[in-house]
Amino acid sequence: MTEQFSNREGIKGMINPTRYGLHRVAYWMQRLSGLGLLAYLIGHIYETSTILNGKAAWNNMLSLTETPGGHMVLVLVIGMCVFHTGNGIRLMISEGGKGVGKPGQPEYPYRASSLNSKQRLCIWVSIALAALAMMYGAGVLFGD
Amino acid sequence: MATVEVPQEKKAESTIPAPTQSTPKTITLRISRFNPSENAETKFEEFKIPVQKWTTVLEAILYVKQNLDHSIAVRYSCRQASCGSCGMKINGKPRLACYTKISELESNVVTVEPMNNFPIIRDLAVDFKQLFSTHKKMKPFIVNEESEVLPGTKEFVQTPQDLEKFLQFSYCIKCGLCNSACPTMATDKSFVGPQGLAQAYRYTVDNRDQGKKERLKIVDQSHGIWRCHFAGSCSNVCPKGVDPAMAIQLLRGYLLGFRT
């Protein structure tokens, strides 16, 4: 069956954070930050491996991270790391069946218990913590 | 010819105010057209139609079908969100056409497309084969060797608390909106999907059922329950309050050993 016949949304649909509320935004941010951290890990391993080529190569690599662009990347990594951890803890607990509400008689207008206010609060707290950590990191890196 | 005399008191002017008249307005309905037997290209056709504040998207489509273009393919039946036939993407989001009023969309342009993640049969009609086969795989029935009611046996007794554990999930009308909204379904064609997983939980948690082990084995596979990442989109679009995301997380609790 061709893709058009199957009408599957594909990656374009998967990464679209709009349409389905805060949980879908959190899903998108979790995936994005996960990929970002993976890219950072690979870059970090490459960066530290330069020490094998001697002191000059290591210093040369360090000078790259000590630029405003390098600092921006590190600030972003701090944010991704904090959000991914905070939201990841929420997901691990929820995926064990905790904090997703109790089944009951649904009543119109049918607000899903699994998308409850505690879940939303956890997402917002993860975002806020990430923002605070980024601000602190920026203060340290860009401060004199 | 016999005439019926209306009693005097009935002729008196009613004190009940007449219902407020809705001002009809004209909107543009954009319908996705796709006919695989003619050509494999999707195109949109636009129709200007009059609507009232209570007009549903399904009524608008049927107006077009009746008056402007008879060839539009659309599946519908009950018109009251009970049969789950008229699921489609309305202004980018999966919804039931009979359950969505045009006035609530707050737009003068309404775009209707077939649901994503389902093969298109024609225009707005999609193929439910995969959804139904997945549903059947979940053993959507009570597995119990003693379930046959014979002389001398009685029905199973269930408390209201027992019933409440699965009642919500038994309201599924198999409309497929959850599968259409799911981000995993968008990329993984073998994924069981929120509908099937929610039904697996519905029967697993039923205290008359003894098929828990079998069902957990079915969902505990590479394209099964572990591919759900709790994006919550399925519960966001469910028109019956089934909350598949909750059912999936609770079902996962059994596999992780948090529940018995």
Tab-separated table of C-alpha atoms in Angstrom:
chain	number	residue	atom	x	y	z
A	1	MET	CA	0.000	0.000	0.000
A	2	THR	CA	1.496	3.389	-0.951
A	3	GLU	CA	1.989	6.061	1.707
A	4	GLN	CA	-0.869	8.167	0.332
A	5	PHE	CA	-3.284	5.242	0.451
A	6	SER	CA	-2.205	4.383	3.987
A	7	ASN	CA	-2.583	8.071	4.929
A	8	ARG	CA	-0.084	7.729	7.771
A	9	GLU	CA	0.934	11.109	9.194
A	10	GLY	CA	4.603	10.144	9.430
A	11	ILE	CA	7.328	12.042	11.255
A	12	LYS	CA	5.747	15.367	10.240
A	13	GLY	CA	2.630	14.496	12.208
A	14	MET	CA	4.536	12.964	15.095
A	15	ILE	CA	6.653	16.047	15.722
A	16	ASN	CA	3.774	18.504	15.366
A	17	PRO	CA	3.356	19.814	18.941
A	18	THR	CA	0.100	21.686	18.294
A	19	ARG	CA	-3.507	20.431	18.250
A	20	TYR	CA	-3.551	18.135	21.309
A	21	GLY	CA	-2.694	20.302	24.299
A	22	LEU	CA	0.106	20.489	26.844
A	23	HIS	CA	0.795	16.748	27.062
A	24	ARG	CA	1.597	16.594	23.363
A	25	VAL	CA	3.905	19.619	23.761
A	26	ALA	CA	5.657	17.832	26.653
A	27	TYR	CA	5.967	14.695	24.499
A	28	TRP	CA	7.545	16.748	21.715
A	29	MET	CA	9.936	18.526	24.115
A	30	GLN	CA	10.928	15.233	25.747
A	31	ARG	CA	11.803	13.724	22.381
A	32	LEU	CA	13.593	16.835	21.169
A	33	SER	CA	15.602	17.235	24.383
A	34	GLY	CA	16.446	13.522	24.282
A	35	LEU	CA	17.834	13.844	20.767
A	36	GLY	CA	19.650	17.042	21.747
A	37	LEU	CA	21.278	15.343	24.729
A	38	LEU	CA	22.277	12.386	22.581
A	39	ALA	CA	23.906	14.776	20.091
A	40	TYR	CA	25.647	16.541	23.000
A	41	LEU	CA	26.887	13.215	24.394
A	42	ILE	CA	28.426	12.297	21.039
A	43	GLY	CA	29.963	15.780	20.727
A	44	HIS	CA	31.207	15.619	24.302
A	45	ILE	CA	32.909	12.257	23.755
A	46	TYR	CA	34.541	13.658	20.612
A	47	GLU	CA	35.602	16.800	22.506
A	48	THR	CA	37.201	14.949	25.410
A	49	SER	CA	38.863	12.451	23.071
A	50	THR	CA	40.969	15.260	21.599
A	51	ILE	CA	43.113	15.101	24.729
A	52	LEU	CA	44.658	11.983	23.201
A	53	ASN	CA	46.186	14.250	20.520
A	54	GLY	CA	48.099	16.294	23.040
A	55	LYS	CA	47.759	19.469	25.113
A	56	ALA	CA	47.632	21.810	22.112
A	57	ALA	CA	44.717	19.952	20.501
A	58	TRP	CA	42.854	19.876	23.806
A	59	ASN	CA	43.336	23.615	24.366
A	60	ASN	CA	42.261	24.272	20.794
A	61	MET	CA	39.031	22.338	21.392
A	62	LEU	CA	38.424	24.084	24.729
A	63	SER	CA	38.738	27.480	23.084
A	64	LEU	CA	35.793	26.528	20.856
A	65	THR	CA	33.500	26.030	23.845
A	66	GLU	CA	34.644	29.257	25.422
A	67	THR	CA	33.045	31.395	22.730
A	68	PRO	CA	29.569	33.020	23.122
A	69	GLY	CA	28.222	30.411	20.691
A	70	GLY	CA	29.765	27.604	22.768
A	71	HIS	CA	28.255	29.078	25.930
A	72	MET	CA	24.843	29.274	24.284
A	73	VAL	CA	25.051	25.591	23.413
A	74	LEU	CA	25.962	24.756	27.015
A	75	VAL	CA	23.057	26.847	28.345
A	76	LEU	CA	20.747	24.936	26.008
A	77	VAL	CA	22.202	21.629	27.189
A	78	ILE	CA	21.530	22.615	30.813
A	79	GLY	CA	17.905	23.392	29.939
A	80	MET	CA	17.446	20.146	27.997
A	81	CYS	CA	19.030	18.131	30.781
A	82	VAL	CA	16.815	19.596	33.525
A	83	PHE	CA	13.593	19.358	31.519
A	84	HIS	CA	14.334	15.829	30.350
A	85	THR	CA	15.040	14.732	33.929
A	86	GLY	CA	11.999	16.428	35.486
A	87	ASN	CA	9.544	15.335	32.823
A	88	GLY	CA	11.200	11.927	32.634
A	89	ILE	CA	10.515	11.313	36.337
A	90	ARG	CA	6.864	12.280	35.766
A	91	LEU	CA	6.659	9.849	32.863
A	92	MET	CA	8.315	6.986	34.736
A	93	ILE	CA	5.873	7.347	37.625
A	94	SER	CA	2.844	7.742	35.315
A	95	GLU	CA	3.822	4.838	33.110
A	96	GLY	CA	3.724	2.607	36.154
A	97	GLY	CA	0.076	3.556	36.533
A	98	LYS	CA	0.592	6.126	39.313
A	99	GLY	CA	-0.855	9.648	39.231
A	100	VAL	CA	-3.052	9.082	36.178
A	101	GLY	CA	-6.334	9.196	38.081
A	102	LYS	CA	-8.882	6.521	38.892
A	103	PRO	CA	-11.323	5.023	36.410
A	104	GLY	CA	-14.881	6.166	36.965
A	105	GLN	CA	-18.108	7.097	35.258
A	106	PRO	CA	-17.171	9.688	32.599
A	107	GLU	CA	-19.310	12.786	32.663
A	108	TYR	CA	-19.786	15.302	29.901
A	109	PRO	CA	-17.744	17.269	28.786
A	110	TYR	CA	-15.417	14.320	29.419
A	111	ARG	CA	-12.198	15.699	30.843
A	112	ALA	CA	-9.629	12.898	30.746
A	113	SER	CA	-8.403	12.024	34.247
A	114	SER	CA	-4.992	10.990	32.947
A	115	LEU	CA	-4.414	14.551	31.731
A	116	ASN	CA	-5.153	15.893	35.222
A	117	SER	CA	-3.951	19.070	36.887
A	118	LYS	CA	-1.137	17.295	38.794
A	119	GLN	CA	0.271	16.049	35.505
A	120	ARG	CA	0.021	19.527	33.990
A	121	LEU	CA	1.645	21.042	37.073
A	122	CYS	CA	4.566	18.594	36.794
A	123	ILE	CA	5.083	19.601	33.157
A	124	TRP	CA	5.047	23.293	34.036
A	125	VAL	CA	7.412	22.726	36.980
A	126	SER	CA	9.831	20.883	34.658
A	127	ILE	CA	9.700	23.786	32.211
A	128	ALA	CA	10.164	26.353	35.010
A	129	LEU	CA	13.101	24.438	36.533
A	130	ALA	CA	14.722	24.190	33.107
A	131	ALA	CA	14.284	27.942	32.589
A	132	LEU	CA	15.747	28.721	36.041
A	133	ALA	CA	18.718	26.399	35.481
A	134	MET	CA	19.340	28.003	32.092
A	135	MET	CA	19.287	31.465	33.637
A	136	TYR	CA	21.700	30.393	36.377
A	137	GLY	CA	23.956	28.691	33.830
A	138	ALA	CA	23.924	31.772	31.600
A	139	GLY	CA	24.812	33.906	34.627
A	140	VAL	CA	27.819	31.699	35.417
A	141	LEU	CA	29.018	31.300	31.816
A	142	PHE	CA	28.480	34.862	30.622
A	143	GLY	CA	29.305	36.547	33.944
A	144	ASP	CA	32.716	38.083	34.277
B	1	MET	CA	-65.287	18.324	5.529
B	2	ALA	CA	-65.036	18.119	9.295
B	3	THR	CA	-63.347	20.949	11.052
B	4	VAL	CA	-61.757	20.924	14.463
B	5	GLU	CA	-62.617	23.769	16.749
B	6	VAL	CA	-59.622	24.989	18.680
B	7	PRO	CA	-60.627	25.701	22.300
B	8	GLN	CA	-60.692	29.396	23.164
B	9	GLU	CA	-57.968	29.215	25.811
B	10	LYS	CA	-55.561	27.576	23.326
B	11	LYS	CA	-56.024	30.514	20.962
B	12	ALA	CA	-54.714	32.913	23.568
B	13	GLU	CA	-51.262	34.269	22.906
B	14	SER	CA	-48.528	32.199	24.489
B	15	THR	CA	-46.592	33.796	27.327
B	16	ILE	CA	-43.566	31.615	26.570
B	17	PRO	CA	-41.087	33.665	24.552
B	18	ALA	CA	-40.297	32.323	21.112
B	19	PRO	CA	-36.870	30.705	20.830
B	20	THR	CA	-34.207	33.091	19.633
B	21	GLN	CA	-33.743	32.739	15.923
B	22	SER	CA	-30.256	31.918	14.793
B	23	THR	CA	-28.949	34.128	12.046
B	24	PRO	CA	-27.832	31.841	9.226
B	25	LYS	CA	-24.395	32.535	7.897
B	26	THR	CA	-22.399	31.237	4.992
B	27	ILE	CA	-19.204	29.290	5.507
B	28	THR	CA	-16.745	27.618	3.175
B	29	LEU	CA	-16.575	23.860	3.520
B	30	ARG	CA	-13.370	22.396	2.098
B	31	ILE	CA	-13.683	18.695	1.447
B	32	SER	CA	-10.736	16.438	0.705
B	33	ARG	CA	-11.387	14.383	-2.421
B	34	PHE	CA	-9.479	11.226	-3.203
B	35	ASN	CA	-10.548	8.442	-5.510
B	36	PRO	CA	-7.889	5.757	-5.965
B	37	SER	CA	-9.687	4.275	-8.965
B	38	GLU	CA	-9.460	7.579	-10.876
B	39	ASN	CA	-6.117	9.012	-9.780
B	40	ALA	CA	-3.917	8.892	-6.719
B	41	GLU	CA	-3.990	12.616	-5.977
B	42	THR	CA	-5.776	14.321	-3.121
B	43	LYS	CA	-7.452	17.619	-3.932
B	44	PHE	CA	-9.715	19.942	-2.009
B	45	GLU	CA	-13.085	21.102	-3.263
B	46	GLU	CA	-14.728	24.186	-1.775
B	47	PHE	CA	-18.434	24.676	-1.216
B	48	LYS	CA	-20.226	27.746	0.125
B	49	ILE	CA	-23.030	26.578	2.360
B	50	PRO	CA	-25.548	28.199	4.734
B	51	VAL	CA	-25.257	27.125	8.379
B	52	GLN	CA	-27.134	27.783	11.604
B	53	LYS	CA	-25.518	27.860	15.027
B	54	TRP	CA	-26.604	24.258	15.627
B	55	THR	CA	-25.434	22.873	12.277
B	56	THR	CA	-23.005	19.992	12.703
B	57	VAL	CA	-20.160	19.239	10.329
B	58	LEU	CA	-21.945	16.048	9.264
B	59	GLU	CA	-25.094	18.041	8.407
B	60	ALA	CA	-22.959	20.430	6.370
B	61	ILE	CA	-21.382	17.550	4.448
B	62	LEU	CA	-24.804	16.002	3.844
B	63	TYR	CA	-26.085	19.382	2.608
B	64	VAL	CA	-23.305	19.402	0.019
B	65	LYS	CA	-24.029	15.788	-0.862
B	66	GLN	CA	-27.738	16.494	-1.286
B	67	ASN	CA	-27.569	19.786	-3.139
B	68	LEU	CA	-24.167	20.391	-4.670
B	69	ASP	CA	-22.170	17.213	-5.252
B	70	HIS	CA	-23.672	13.739	-4.853
B	71	SER	CA	-20.382	11.947	-5.376
B	72	ILE	CA	-18.809	12.735	-1.982
B	73	ALA	CA	-18.020	9.542	-0.075
B	74	VAL	CA	-18.692	9.778	3.645
B	75	ARG	CA	-19.502	7.109	6.220
B	76	TYR	CA	-22.129	7.909	8.857
B	77	SER	CA	-25.027	6.277	10.602
B	78	CYS	CA	-26.500	7.263	13.983
B	79	ARG	CA	-25.838	11.041	13.937
B	80	GLN	CA	-25.602	11.025	17.750
B	81	ALA	CA	-22.015	9.987	18.585
B	82	SER	CA	-23.002	6.392	19.286
B	83	CYS	CA	-21.925	4.415	16.230
B	84	GLY	CA	-18.430	5.829	15.692
B	85	SER	CA	-18.771	5.920	11.902
B	86	CYS	CA	-18.186	9.582	11.047
B	87	GLY	CA	-14.707	10.130	12.456
B	88	MET	CA	-12.678	12.517	10.320
B	89	LYS	CA	-10.084	15.257	10.590
B	90	ILE	CA	-11.925	18.539	11.058
B	91	ASN	CA	-9.764	21.643	10.918
B	92	GLY	CA	-6.696	19.508	11.557
B	93	LYS	CA	-7.978	17.517	14.554
B	94	PRO	CA	-9.704	14.123	14.599
B	95	ARG	CA	-13.347	14.522	15.662
B	96	LEU	CA	-16.757	12.979	15.075
B	97	ALA	CA	-18.538	14.984	12.360
B	98	CYS	CA	-21.952	14.438	13.976
B	99	TYR	CA	-20.672	15.635	17.350
B	100	THR	CA	-18.902	18.773	16.144
B	101	LYS	CA	-20.907	21.928	15.611
B	102	ILE	CA	-19.569	24.351	13.052
B	103	SER	CA	-20.167	27.236	15.471
B	104	GLU	CA	-17.750	25.713	18.027
B	105	LEU	CA	-14.943	25.690	15.454
B	106	GLU	CA	-15.079	29.522	15.354
B	107	SER	CA	-13.961	29.680	11.749
B	108	ASN	CA	-15.615	30.588	8.495
B	109	VAL	CA	-13.575	27.940	6.724
B	110	VAL	CA	-14.053	24.331	7.759
B	111	THR	CA	-11.683	21.764	6.302
B	112	VAL	CA	-12.622	18.095	6.441
B	113	GLU	CA	-10.156	15.331	5.620
B	114	PRO	CA	-10.065	11.565	6.149
B	115	MET	CA	-8.572	10.433	9.467
B	116	ASN	CA	-4.837	9.963	9.471
B	117	ASN	CA	-3.213	6.581	10.092
B	118	PHE	CA	-6.057	4.751	8.322
B	119	PRO	CA	-5.978	3.768	4.639
B	120	ILE	CA	-8.336	5.891	2.536
B	121	ILE	CA	-11.105	4.083	0.690
B	122	ARG	CA	-12.467	7.211	-0.958
B	123	ASP	CA	-12.801	10.880	0.023
B	124	LEU	CA	-13.645	10.879	3.747
B	125	ALA	CA	-14.219	7.146	4.146
B	126	VAL	CA	-11.343	5.183	5.645
B	127	ASP	CA	-10.635	1.490	6.076
B	128	PHE	CA	-11.089	0.138	9.646
B	129	LYS	CA	-9.731	-3.331	8.894
B	130	GLN	CA	-6.594	-2.921	11.016
B	131	LEU	CA	-8.468	-1.379	13.954
B	132	PHE	CA	-10.999	-4.209	14.062
B	133	SER	CA	-8.381	-6.935	13.658
B	134	THR	CA	-6.303	-5.435	16.497
B	135	HIS	CA	-9.438	-5.167	18.618
B	136	LYS	CA	-10.169	-8.873	18.034
B	137	LYS	CA	-6.582	-9.812	18.909
B	138	MET	CA	-7.098	-8.318	22.373
B	139	LYS	CA	-9.740	-10.993	23.122
B	140	PRO	CA	-12.550	-8.494	23.744
B	141	PHE	CA	-14.687	-10.909	25.706
B	142	ILE	CA	-14.775	-12.498	29.148
B	143	VAL	CA	-12.372	-15.430	29.272
B	144	ASN	CA	-13.825	-17.745	31.894
B	145	GLU	CA	-14.460	-21.462	31.648
B	146	GLU	CA	-17.320	-21.199	34.101
B	147	SER	CA	-19.050	-18.371	32.259
B	148	GLU	CA	-21.717	-20.609	30.724
B	149	VAL	CA	-24.986	-20.121	32.585
B	150	LEU	CA	-26.398	-23.611	33.101
B	151	PRO	CA	-29.300	-24.856	35.217
B	152	GLY	CA	-28.288	-24.508	38.816
B	153	THR	CA	-25.688	-21.786	38.173
B	154	LYS	CA	-26.035	-18.074	38.816
B	155	GLU	CA	-24.791	-14.887	37.214
B	156	PHE	CA	-21.512	-13.471	38.487
B	157	VAL	CA	-21.933	-10.957	41.265
B	158	GLN	CA	-20.150	-7.636	40.772
B	159	THR	CA	-20.099	-4.738	43.195
B	160	PRO	CA	-20.472	-1.150	41.881
B	161	GLN	CA	-16.759	-0.734	42.715
B	162	ASP	CA	-15.886	-3.722	40.524
B	163	LEU	CA	-17.963	-2.251	37.719
B	164	GLU	CA	-16.380	1.179	38.007
B	165	LYS	CA	-12.937	-0.295	37.317
B	166	PHE	CA	-13.793	-1.043	33.686
B	167	LEU	CA	-17.068	0.729	32.875
B	168	GLN	CA	-15.387	3.841	31.455
B	169	PHE	CA	-13.366	1.763	28.994
B	170	SER	CA	-16.385	-0.193	27.821
B	171	TYR	CA	-17.839	3.028	26.367
B	172	CYS	CA	-15.442	2.773	23.398
B	173	ILE	CA	-17.382	3.131	20.128
B	174	LYS	CA	-14.408	2.149	17.947
B	175	CYS	CA	-14.464	5.425	16.030
B	176	GLY	CA	-10.672	5.349	15.618
B	177	LEU	CA	-10.079	8.983	16.629
B	178	CYS	CA	-7.530	7.901	19.269
B	179	ASN	CA	-5.526	5.891	16.741
B	180	SER	CA	-5.634	8.833	14.353
B	181	ALA	CA	-4.262	11.272	16.962
B	182	CYS	CA	-1.571	8.939	18.329
B	183	PRO	CA	1.988	10.067	17.448
B	184	THR	CA	3.278	6.484	17.551
B	185	MET	CA	0.579	5.325	15.123
B	186	ALA	CA	1.815	8.080	12.799
B	187	THR	CA	5.128	6.319	12.285
B	188	ASP	CA	4.686	2.680	13.355
B	189	LYS	CA	2.239	0.749	11.198
B	190	SER	CA	2.503	-2.358	13.412
B	191	PHE	CA	1.684	-0.568	16.678
B	192	VAL	CA	-1.345	-1.990	18.493
B	193	GLY	CA	-2.690	1.514	19.105
B	194	PRO	CA	-4.548	3.143	21.992
B	195	GLN	CA	-7.923	1.642	21.084
B	196	GLY	CA	-6.697	-1.948	21.271
B	197	LEU	CA	-4.631	-1.366	24.412
B	198	ALA	CA	-7.543	0.309	26.207
B	199	GLN	CA	-9.756	-2.658	25.365
B	200	ALA	CA	-7.097	-5.073	26.615
B	201	TYR	CA	-7.209	-3.220	29.938
B	202	ARG	CA	-11.019	-3.163	29.998
B	203	TYR	CA	-11.223	-6.976	29.994
B	204	THR	CA	-8.087	-7.540	32.059
B	205	VAL	CA	-9.456	-5.551	34.992
B	206	ASP	CA	-12.890	-7.202	34.874
B	207	ASN	CA	-13.081	-9.522	37.901
B	208	ARG	CA	-15.126	-12.089	35.940
B	209	ASP	CA	-12.287	-12.506	33.481
B	210	GLN	CA	-9.435	-15.001	33.719
B	211	GLY	CA	-7.573	-14.067	30.530
B	212	LYS	CA	-5.171	-11.528	32.044
B	213	LYS	CA	-2.029	-13.577	31.371
B	214	GLU	CA	-2.959	-14.148	27.724
B	215	ARG	CA	-3.729	-10.469	27.105
B	216	LEU	CA	-0.598	-9.218	28.848
B	217	LYS	CA	1.420	-11.584	26.643
B	218	ILE	CA	-0.247	-10.111	23.546
B	219	VAL	CA	0.499	-6.484	24.457
B	220	ASP	CA	3.988	-7.170	25.860
B	221	GLN	CA	5.766	-7.168	22.484
B	222	SER	CA	7.988	-4.841	20.479
B	223	HIS	CA	5.096	-3.026	18.737
B	224	GLY	CA	2.853	-3.313	21.761
B	225	ILE	CA	2.343	-1.348	24.948
B	226	TRP	CA	5.958	-0.174	25.318
B	227	ARG	CA	5.683	1.977	22.188
B	228	CYS	CA	3.237	4.281	23.980
B	229	HIS	CA	5.031	7.384	25.280
B	230	PHE	CA	2.060	8.911	27.091
B	231	ALA	CA	1.540	11.891	24.773
B	232	GLY	CA	-2.112	11.900	25.888
B	233	SER	CA	-3.449	12.798	22.435
B	234	CYS	CA	-5.736	9.750	22.379
B	235	SER	CA	-7.518	10.885	25.537
B	236	ASN	CA	-7.600	14.453	24.264
B	237	VAL	CA	-9.702	13.506	21.220
B	238	CYS	CA	-11.875	10.687	22.623
B	239	PRO	CA	-15.522	11.744	22.182
B	240	LYS	CA	-16.825	9.330	24.854
B	241	GLY	CA	-14.468	10.033	27.758
B	242	VAL	CA	-12.839	6.612	27.529
B	243	ASP	CA	-9.373	7.958	28.392
B	244	PRO	CA	-7.218	5.344	26.611
B	245	ALA	CA	-4.016	6.951	27.960
B	246	MET	CA	-5.099	6.104	31.507
B	247	ALA	CA	-5.974	2.533	30.557
B	248	ILE	CA	-2.568	2.043	28.915
B	249	GLN	CA	-0.631	3.339	31.926
B	250	LEU	CA	-2.710	1.201	34.304
B	251	LEU	CA	-2.195	-1.849	32.086
B	252	ARG	CA	1.530	-1.151	32.047
B	253	GLY	CA	1.389	-1.163	35.855
B	254	TYR	CA	0.557	-4.901	35.687
B	255	LEU	CA	3.549	-5.620	33.477
B	256	LEU	CA	5.893	-3.610	35.691
B	257	GLY	CA	4.673	-5.377	38.787
B	258	PHE	CA	3.067	-2.333	40.436
B	259	ARG	CA	-0.342	-3.979	40.184
B	260	THR	CA	-1.467	-7.557	40.582
